[in-house]
Structures are given as structure tokens and as C-alpha cells.
Amino acid sequence: MSNNKLIEAIGIDGPAGSGKSTIAREVAKKLDFTYIDTGAMYRAVALQACREKVDLEDEKEMIRIASEIDINFDATGTIIYLNSEDVSSLIRSPEITGNTKFAARVTEVRDLLVKRQQQMAAKRRVVMEGRDITTVVLPNAKWRIFLTASPEVRAKRRLNDFAQRGHTVDYDKLLCEIIARDESDNAVGPMKEAQELARAGKGIYLLDTSELSQQEVIDNIVQYVENY
């Protein structure tokens, strides 16, 4: 992704709980694009690491796992396969959610997965969502969008997501985790850069979803894409 030619892709960035996954999936359906949940790929690495009972702090082991495992999506992008096994539900457990950071924070792991993600986008029209999509993974996407919402709204959304999967999680704990992650993201790095570009109106469309319904967000993005 080193040249300046725009590719027919939609990149959706944003902090934890901003609604990226659901929104990206529905936008992809509306526009007949392929949905790619990049965060699911890091979750798959974390799941494999837990299965192998490796030390999650051991970066070399995390790199080895990321380089060895096979990660694929179905045609809709809603089912993720780890070594040909459907792990779509397994990677959403609170345990894997909490351990995904051990994969995501390793530079070499991110480099490996970003390369795979860019290869996916080069083969088909995608709606790709996750972290650092608009600045690192698909900086040349024709449509770059940054979704955000208040920490309280995002914590409630996360709480509902866990509840729908049968998991009980404390709201206050979730809120504290989201605020802490925001502070880290806002200090330095691609997320900070994406927010700054979006707020300045420089190539990234900023959309605050705090007061919007899911359908309103989807319609807003579809209209933006169709008009640009």
C-alpha cells in the first residue's frame, strides 16, 4: 500500500465498542462488498495461543503462532476459520477478549496480519474494520471512516454484546477498561493520528454514533460512499 492510487475499499476505524463490526457487516451487505473483521484475526491468534498454553507474554511464541496458523473468512466475512475450524463464537468469549491484547501489541504479529489484510483488499472490494485501518492497513482506501461514541455508550454496547452471547460482565469494569484504552490510544500511535485527521476533515470521515440508531449509522455511511 505504498503508492497513492486509491483502492475500491471502505476502511472503518474507531475505538473499542464504537459499533464497527455490526455496522461494517451491514454496510457490506448493502453495497455487495466483502466484510473483513480484522480484530477477529488477532482474536484467532490469542485463541490458538491459549489452546497451546503458551506464555502470552512471550512475543516469540505469539509471532510463531501468527506465522503458522491459517486464518480465513467465508464469502460473507461473518464466519472466521482457524485452521479450517469455525471459531466465530469461541473468539468472542470474555477470556479471549481479554487476552487478544497480547497478540495485538506485538509489532511483528501486527505486520504479519496487516500483510494478509492488504492481500485480501487487493483481491476484492472489502469493508474492513478494526484498529488502525484508515492509517496503517488501508491508507489508500477510497472511503475512510472513523466511528466514535462516548465511553458510556460503548460500554453499554459491549455489555449487550456479551449478554447476547450468554456472558455476564460488570458494566463498571467494562467502562474502566474502555476509558483506560482510550487514554492509551489518545496518547500516541495510529489511532491518535486517525482521530486527528478525521476531526480536521483530512481524508477521513468522522461519524459520532452516540445518539444515532444502528440503522441511521448504516444509512449515513452508505450515502457517504454512494455520493463520493
PDB file of C-alpha atoms in Angstrom:
ATOM      1  CA  MET A   1       0.000   0.000   0.000  1.00  0.00           C
ATOM      2  CA  SER A   2       2.882   2.333  -0.749  1.00  0.00           C
ATOM      3  CA  ASN A   3       1.516   4.046  -3.866  1.00  0.00           C
ATOM      4  CA  ASN A   4      -1.093   6.771  -3.864  1.00  0.00           C
ATOM      5  CA  LYS A   5      -3.661   5.014  -6.067  1.00  0.00           C
ATOM      6  CA  LEU A   6      -6.998   4.681  -4.290  1.00  0.00           C
ATOM      7  CA  ILE A   7      -8.412   1.191  -3.991  1.00  0.00           C
ATOM      8  CA  GLU A   8     -12.128   0.308  -4.020  1.00  0.00           C
ATOM      9  CA  ALA A   9     -12.338  -0.376  -0.299  1.00  0.00           C
ATOM     10  CA  ILE A  10     -14.085   1.001   2.761  1.00  0.00           C
ATOM     11  CA  GLY A  11     -11.918   1.267   5.851  1.00  0.00           C
ATOM     12  CA  ILE A  12     -13.688   1.729   9.173  1.00  0.00           C
ATOM     13  CA  ASP A  13     -11.666   2.718  12.214  1.00  0.00           C
ATOM     14  CA  GLY A  14     -12.613   3.593  15.753  1.00  0.00           C
ATOM     15  CA  PRO A  15     -12.167   2.815  19.444  1.00  0.00           C
ATOM     16  CA  ALA A  16     -13.438  -0.274  21.253  1.00  0.00           C
ATOM     17  CA  GLY A  17     -17.221  -0.541  21.350  1.00  0.00           C
ATOM     18  CA  SER A  18     -17.877   2.081  18.685  1.00  0.00           C
ATOM     19  CA  GLY A  19     -20.031  -0.374  16.720  1.00  0.00           C
ATOM     20  CA  LYS A  20     -17.562  -1.074  13.935  1.00  0.00           C
ATOM     21  CA  SER A  21     -18.266  -4.792  13.481  1.00  0.00           C
ATOM     22  CA  THR A  22     -22.052  -4.676  13.182  1.00  0.00           C
ATOM     23  CA  ILE A  23     -22.030  -1.518  11.082  1.00  0.00           C
ATOM     24  CA  ALA A  24     -19.324  -2.760   8.706  1.00  0.00           C
ATOM     25  CA  ARG A  25     -21.108  -6.081   8.240  1.00  0.00           C
ATOM     26  CA  GLU A  26     -24.409  -4.398   7.327  1.00  0.00           C
ATOM     27  CA  VAL A  27     -22.756  -1.822   5.063  1.00  0.00           C
ATOM     28  CA  ALA A  28     -21.019  -4.648   3.211  1.00  0.00           C
ATOM     29  CA  LYS A  29     -24.373  -6.371   2.653  1.00  0.00           C
ATOM     30  CA  LYS A  30     -25.970  -3.170   1.370  1.00  0.00           C
ATOM     31  CA  LEU A  31     -23.154  -2.427  -1.076  1.00  0.00           C
ATOM     32  CA  ASP A  32     -22.253  -6.019  -2.006  1.00  0.00           C
ATOM     33  CA  PHE A  33     -18.734  -5.739  -0.611  1.00  0.00           C
ATOM     34  CA  THR A  34     -16.922  -8.442   1.397  1.00  0.00           C
ATOM     35  CA  TYR A  35     -16.831  -7.823   5.126  1.00  0.00           C
ATOM     36  CA  ILE A  36     -13.469  -8.327   6.876  1.00  0.00           C
ATOM     37  CA  ASP A  37     -13.241  -8.141  10.680  1.00  0.00           C
ATOM     38  CA  THR A  38      -9.521  -7.649  11.261  1.00  0.00           C
ATOM     39  CA  GLY A  39      -9.921  -7.818  15.021  1.00  0.00           C
ATOM     40  CA  ALA A  40     -11.139 -11.393  14.656  1.00  0.00           C
ATOM     41  CA  MET A  41      -7.746 -12.311  13.234  1.00  0.00           C
ATOM     42  CA  TYR A  42      -5.964 -11.135  16.390  1.00  0.00           C
ATOM     43  CA  ARG A  43      -8.538 -12.986  18.467  1.00  0.00           C
ATOM     44  CA  ALA A  44      -7.755 -16.135  16.491  1.00  0.00           C
ATOM     45  CA  VAL A  45      -4.071 -15.790  17.326  1.00  0.00           C
ATOM     46  CA  ALA A  46      -4.962 -15.357  21.001  1.00  0.00           C
ATOM     47  CA  LEU A  47      -7.252 -18.405  20.889  1.00  0.00           C
ATOM     48  CA  GLN A  48      -4.530 -20.581  19.403  1.00  0.00           C
ATOM     49  CA  ALA A  49      -2.031 -19.320  21.987  1.00  0.00           C
ATOM     50  CA  CYS A  50      -4.424 -20.225  24.792  1.00  0.00           C
ATOM     51  CA  ARG A  51      -5.029 -23.643  23.291  1.00  0.00           C
ATOM     52  CA  GLU A  52      -1.301 -24.297  23.118  1.00  0.00           C
ATOM     53  CA  LYS A  53      -0.962 -22.953  26.667  1.00  0.00           C
ATOM     54  CA  VAL A  54       1.989 -20.771  25.711  1.00  0.00           C
ATOM     55  CA  ASP A  55       3.139 -17.836  27.813  1.00  0.00           C
ATOM     56  CA  LEU A  56       1.085 -14.966  26.415  1.00  0.00           C
ATOM     57  CA  GLU A  57       3.869 -12.555  27.363  1.00  0.00           C
ATOM     58  CA  ASP A  58       6.321 -14.484  25.144  1.00  0.00           C
ATOM     59  CA  GLU A  59       6.440 -12.411  21.979  1.00  0.00           C
ATOM     60  CA  LYS A  60       8.428 -15.010  20.024  1.00  0.00           C
ATOM     61  CA  GLU A  61       5.711 -17.583  20.666  1.00  0.00           C
ATOM     62  CA  MET A  62       2.993 -15.165  19.591  1.00  0.00           C
ATOM     63  CA  ILE A  63       4.910 -14.419  16.381  1.00  0.00           C
ATOM     64  CA  ARG A  64       5.379 -18.147  15.728  1.00  0.00           C
ATOM     65  CA  ILE A  65       1.669 -18.812  16.142  1.00  0.00           C
ATOM     66  CA  ALA A  66       0.672 -15.886  13.909  1.00  0.00           C
ATOM     67  CA  SER A  67       3.007 -17.105  11.182  1.00  0.00           C
ATOM     68  CA  GLU A  68       1.916 -20.755  11.378  1.00  0.00           C
ATOM     69  CA  ILE A  69      -1.871 -20.655  11.670  1.00  0.00           C
ATOM     70  CA  ASP A  70      -4.256 -20.449   8.753  1.00  0.00           C
ATOM     71  CA  ILE A  71      -6.976 -17.766   9.058  1.00  0.00           C
ATOM     72  CA  ASN A  72      -9.795 -17.477   6.552  1.00  0.00           C
ATOM     73  CA  PHE A  73     -13.262 -15.951   6.275  1.00  0.00           C
ATOM     74  CA  ASP A  74     -16.324 -17.230   4.459  1.00  0.00           C
ATOM     75  CA  ALA A  75     -17.710 -15.327   1.479  1.00  0.00           C
ATOM     76  CA  THR A  76     -19.793 -13.056   3.708  1.00  0.00           C
ATOM     77  CA  GLY A  77     -16.938 -12.392   6.121  1.00  0.00           C
ATOM     78  CA  THR A  78     -19.116 -13.345   9.090  1.00  0.00           C
ATOM     79  CA  ILE A  79     -17.525 -16.741   9.771  1.00  0.00           C
ATOM     80  CA  ILE A  80     -13.847 -16.994  10.636  1.00  0.00           C
ATOM     81  CA  TYR A  81     -11.916 -20.229  10.306  1.00  0.00           C
ATOM     82  CA  LEU A  82      -8.828 -21.069  12.326  1.00  0.00           C
ATOM     83  CA  ASN A  83      -7.026 -23.970  10.654  1.00  0.00           C
ATOM     84  CA  SER A  84     -10.323 -24.808   8.902  1.00  0.00           C
ATOM     85  CA  GLU A  85     -12.350 -24.774  12.182  1.00  0.00           C
ATOM     86  CA  ASP A  86     -15.208 -22.322  12.617  1.00  0.00           C
ATOM     87  CA  VAL A  87     -14.183 -20.341  15.715  1.00  0.00           C
ATOM     88  CA  SER A  88     -16.570 -17.407  15.236  1.00  0.00           C
ATOM     89  CA  SER A  89     -18.164 -17.872  18.663  1.00  0.00           C
ATOM     90  CA  LEU A  90     -15.087 -19.086  20.546  1.00  0.00           C
ATOM     91  CA  ILE A  91     -13.088 -15.946  19.835  1.00  0.00           C
ATOM     92  CA  ARG A  92     -15.820 -13.755  21.377  1.00  0.00           C
ATOM     93  CA  SER A  93     -15.576 -15.178  24.913  1.00  0.00           C
ATOM     94  CA  PRO A  94     -14.518 -12.811  27.723  1.00  0.00           C
ATOM     95  CA  GLU A  95     -11.303 -14.842  28.155  1.00  0.00           C
ATOM     96  CA  ILE A  96     -10.187 -14.420  24.553  1.00  0.00           C
ATOM     97  CA  THR A  97     -11.390 -10.803  24.513  1.00  0.00           C
ATOM     98  CA  GLY A  98      -9.133 -10.107  27.492  1.00  0.00           C
ATOM     99  CA  ASN A  99      -6.155 -11.965  26.031  1.00  0.00           C
ATOM    100  CA  THR A 100      -6.266 -10.558  22.498  1.00  0.00           C
ATOM    101  CA  LYS A 101      -4.116  -7.630  23.585  1.00  0.00           C
ATOM    102  CA  PHE A 102      -1.146  -9.984  23.928  1.00  0.00           C
ATOM    103  CA  ALA A 103      -1.304 -10.660  20.200  1.00  0.00           C
ATOM    104  CA  ALA A 104      -2.251  -7.161  19.062  1.00  0.00           C
ATOM    105  CA  ARG A 105       0.567  -5.386  20.880  1.00  0.00           C
ATOM    106  CA  VAL A 106       3.374  -7.401  19.220  1.00  0.00           C
ATOM    107  CA  THR A 107       4.689  -5.424  16.248  1.00  0.00           C
ATOM    108  CA  GLU A 108       5.733  -8.480  14.255  1.00  0.00           C
ATOM    109  CA  VAL A 109       2.310 -10.094  14.737  1.00  0.00           C
ATOM    110  CA  ARG A 110       0.618  -6.930  13.516  1.00  0.00           C
ATOM    111  CA  ASP A 111       2.937  -6.776  10.499  1.00  0.00           C
ATOM    112  CA  LEU A 112       2.086 -10.361   9.552  1.00  0.00           C
ATOM    113  CA  LEU A 113      -1.670  -9.835   9.847  1.00  0.00           C
ATOM    114  CA  VAL A 114      -1.645  -6.426   8.150  1.00  0.00           C
ATOM    115  CA  LYS A 115       0.073  -8.003   5.144  1.00  0.00           C
ATOM    116  CA  ARG A 116      -2.666 -10.661   4.967  1.00  0.00           C
ATOM    117  CA  GLN A 117      -5.353  -7.995   5.288  1.00  0.00           C
ATOM    118  CA  GLN A 118      -3.869  -5.925   2.481  1.00  0.00           C
ATOM    119  CA  GLN A 119      -3.740  -9.015   0.272  1.00  0.00           C
ATOM    120  CA  MET A 120      -7.452  -9.576   0.911  1.00  0.00           C
ATOM    121  CA  ALA A 121      -8.270  -5.989  -0.046  1.00  0.00           C
ATOM    122  CA  ALA A 122      -6.209  -6.276  -3.226  1.00  0.00           C
ATOM    123  CA  LYS A 123      -8.308  -9.212  -4.460  1.00  0.00           C
ATOM    124  CA  ARG A 124     -11.846  -7.939  -3.852  1.00  0.00           C
ATOM    125  CA  ARG A 125     -13.910  -4.956  -2.750  1.00  0.00           C
ATOM    126  CA  VAL A 126     -13.973  -5.031   1.023  1.00  0.00           C
ATOM    127  CA  VAL A 127     -15.412  -3.269   4.012  1.00  0.00           C
ATOM    128  CA  MET A 128     -12.603  -3.691   6.507  1.00  0.00           C
ATOM    129  CA  GLU A 129     -12.924  -2.684  10.131  1.00  0.00           C
ATOM    130  CA  GLY A 130     -10.719  -2.797  13.182  1.00  0.00           C
ATOM    131  CA  ARG A 131      -7.929  -0.703  14.624  1.00  0.00           C
ATOM    132  CA  ASP A 132      -5.540   1.397  12.543  1.00  0.00           C
ATOM    133  CA  ILE A 133      -7.408   0.503   9.351  1.00  0.00           C
ATOM    134  CA  THR A 134      -7.519   4.031   7.928  1.00  0.00           C
ATOM    135  CA  THR A 135      -3.891   4.876   8.666  1.00  0.00           C
ATOM    136  CA  VAL A 136      -1.899   1.617   8.578  1.00  0.00           C
ATOM    137  CA  VAL A 137      -3.829  -1.176   6.881  1.00  0.00           C
ATOM    138  CA  LEU A 138      -5.720   0.678   4.137  1.00  0.00           C
ATOM    139  CA  PRO A 139      -4.411   4.246   3.975  1.00  0.00           C
ATOM    140  CA  ASN A 140      -5.274   4.215   0.246  1.00  0.00           C
ATOM    141  CA  ALA A 141      -8.884   3.108   0.683  1.00  0.00           C
ATOM    142  CA  LYS A 142     -11.252   5.279  -1.341  1.00  0.00           C
ATOM    143  CA  TRP A 143     -13.564   5.610   1.669  1.00  0.00           C
ATOM    144  CA  ARG A 144     -12.073   6.006   5.145  1.00  0.00           C
ATOM    145  CA  ILE A 145     -14.405   6.380   8.115  1.00  0.00           C
ATOM    146  CA  PHE A 146     -13.781   6.922  11.822  1.00  0.00           C
ATOM    147  CA  LEU A 147     -16.654   5.860  14.091  1.00  0.00           C
ATOM    148  CA  THR A 148     -16.771   7.054  17.666  1.00  0.00           C
ATOM    149  CA  ALA A 149     -19.165   7.315  20.616  1.00  0.00           C
ATOM    150  CA  SER A 150     -18.995   8.269  24.274  1.00  0.00           C
ATOM    151  CA  PRO A 151     -17.290   5.758  26.624  1.00  0.00           C
ATOM    152  CA  GLU A 152     -20.587   5.162  28.424  1.00  0.00           C
ATOM    153  CA  VAL A 153     -22.437   4.298  25.223  1.00  0.00           C
ATOM    154  CA  ARG A 154     -19.623   1.994  24.104  1.00  0.00           C
ATOM    155  CA  ALA A 155     -19.536   0.204  27.470  1.00  0.00           C
ATOM    156  CA  LYS A 156     -23.291  -0.434  27.249  1.00  0.00           C
ATOM    157  CA  ARG A 157     -22.894  -1.802  23.740  1.00  0.00           C
ATOM    158  CA  ARG A 158     -20.138  -4.152  24.867  1.00  0.00           C
ATOM    159  CA  LEU A 159     -22.294  -5.249  27.801  1.00  0.00           C
ATOM    160  CA  ASN A 160     -25.142  -6.079  25.427  1.00  0.00           C
ATOM    161  CA  ASP A 161     -22.821  -7.968  23.094  1.00  0.00           C
ATOM    162  CA  PHE A 162     -21.599 -10.172  25.943  1.00  0.00           C
ATOM    163  CA  ALA A 163     -25.153 -10.702  27.219  1.00  0.00           C
ATOM    164  CA  GLN A 164     -26.315 -11.864  23.787  1.00  0.00           C
ATOM    165  CA  ARG A 165     -23.560 -14.481  23.848  1.00  0.00           C
ATOM    166  CA  GLY A 166     -24.538 -15.644  27.324  1.00  0.00           C
ATOM    167  CA  HIS A 167     -21.711 -13.961  29.245  1.00  0.00           C
ATOM    168  CA  THR A 168     -22.185 -11.855  32.384  1.00  0.00           C
ATOM    169  CA  VAL A 169     -19.775  -8.924  32.661  1.00  0.00           C
ATOM    170  CA  ASP A 170     -19.635  -5.981  35.059  1.00  0.00           C
ATOM    171  CA  TYR A 171     -20.543  -2.654  33.423  1.00  0.00           C
ATOM    172  CA  ASP A 172     -18.234  -0.549  35.627  1.00  0.00           C
ATOM    173  CA  LYS A 173     -15.307  -2.808  34.826  1.00  0.00           C
ATOM    174  CA  LEU A 174     -16.027  -2.540  31.113  1.00  0.00           C
ATOM    175  CA  LEU A 175     -16.276   1.244  31.334  1.00  0.00           C
ATOM    176  CA  CYS A 176     -12.950   1.488  33.175  1.00  0.00           C
ATOM    177  CA  GLU A 177     -11.277  -0.730  30.566  1.00  0.00           C
ATOM    178  CA  ILE A 178     -12.626   1.370  27.709  1.00  0.00           C
ATOM    179  CA  ILE A 179     -11.525   4.643  29.319  1.00  0.00           C
ATOM    180  CA  ALA A 180      -8.050   3.231  30.002  1.00  0.00           C
ATOM    181  CA  ARG A 181      -7.745   2.041  26.423  1.00  0.00           C
ATOM    182  CA  ASP A 182      -8.884   5.429  25.131  1.00  0.00           C
ATOM    183  CA  GLU A 183      -6.214   7.161  27.193  1.00  0.00           C
ATOM    184  CA  SER A 184      -3.573   4.881  25.708  1.00  0.00           C
ATOM    185  CA  ASP A 185      -4.867   5.360  22.156  1.00  0.00           C
ATOM    186  CA  ASN A 186      -5.078   9.120  22.512  1.00  0.00           C
ATOM    187  CA  ALA A 187      -1.514   9.416  23.757  1.00  0.00           C
ATOM    188  CA  VAL A 188       0.334   8.221  20.668  1.00  0.00           C
ATOM    189  CA  GLY A 189       0.034   5.967  17.637  1.00  0.00           C
ATOM    190  CA  PRO A 190      -2.142   5.377  14.556  1.00  0.00           C
ATOM    191  CA  MET A 191      -5.427   5.722  16.465  1.00  0.00           C
ATOM    192  CA  LYS A 192      -4.422   9.206  17.616  1.00  0.00           C
ATOM    193  CA  GLU A 193      -3.412  10.065  14.060  1.00  0.00           C
ATOM    194  CA  ALA A 194      -6.710   8.790  12.632  1.00  0.00           C
ATOM    195  CA  GLN A 195      -8.743  10.793  15.135  1.00  0.00           C
ATOM    196  CA  GLU A 196      -6.796  13.948  14.417  1.00  0.00           C
ATOM    197  CA  LEU A 197      -7.177  13.558  10.637  1.00  0.00           C
ATOM    198  CA  ALA A 198     -10.909  12.850  10.999  1.00  0.00           C
ATOM    199  CA  ARG A 199     -11.508  15.822  13.282  1.00  0.00           C
ATOM    200  CA  ALA A 200      -9.617  18.047  10.865  1.00  0.00           C
ATOM    201  CA  GLY A 201     -11.593  16.722   7.901  1.00  0.00           C
ATOM    202  CA  LYS A 202      -8.456  15.491   6.162  1.00  0.00           C
ATOM    203  CA  GLY A 203      -9.458  12.417   4.183  1.00  0.00           C
ATOM    204  CA  ILE A 204     -11.259  10.548   6.964  1.00  0.00           C
ATOM    205  CA  TYR A 205     -14.996  10.918   7.564  1.00  0.00           C
ATOM    206  CA  LEU A 206     -15.797  11.373  11.267  1.00  0.00           C
ATOM    207  CA  LEU A 207     -19.099   9.951  12.493  1.00  0.00           C
ATOM    208  CA  ASP A 208     -20.167  10.132  16.142  1.00  0.00           C
ATOM    209  CA  THR A 209     -22.717   7.365  16.721  1.00  0.00           C
ATOM    210  CA  SER A 210     -23.597   8.187  20.339  1.00  0.00           C
ATOM    211  CA  GLU A 211     -27.064   9.494  19.502  1.00  0.00           C
ATOM    212  CA  LEU A 212     -27.678   7.521  16.323  1.00  0.00           C
ATOM    213  CA  SER A 213     -29.514   4.261  15.859  1.00  0.00           C
ATOM    214  CA  GLN A 214     -27.729   1.408  14.150  1.00  0.00           C
ATOM    215  CA  GLN A 215     -29.810   1.899  11.006  1.00  0.00           C
ATOM    216  CA  GLU A 216     -29.066   5.628  10.939  1.00  0.00           C
ATOM    217  CA  VAL A 217     -25.330   4.925  11.049  1.00  0.00           C
ATOM    218  CA  ILE A 218     -25.598   2.355   8.248  1.00  0.00           C
ATOM    219  CA  ASP A 219     -27.659   4.700   6.062  1.00  0.00           C
ATOM    220  CA  ASN A 220     -25.240   7.556   6.735  1.00  0.00           C
ATOM    221  CA  ILE A 221     -22.229   5.513   5.602  1.00  0.00           C
ATOM    222  CA  VAL A 222     -23.976   4.070   2.555  1.00  0.00           C
ATOM    223  CA  GLN A 223     -24.974   7.572   1.463  1.00  0.00           C
ATOM    224  CA  TYR A 224     -21.428   8.817   2.002  1.00  0.00           C
ATOM    225  CA  VAL A 225     -19.987   6.011  -0.141  1.00  0.00           C
ATOM    226  CA  GLU A 226     -22.563   6.388  -2.914  1.00  0.00           C
ATOM    227  CA  ASN A 227     -22.021  10.148  -3.085  1.00  0.00           C
ATOM    228  CA  TYR A 228     -18.228  10.058  -3.193  1.00  0.00           C
TER     229      TYR A 228
END
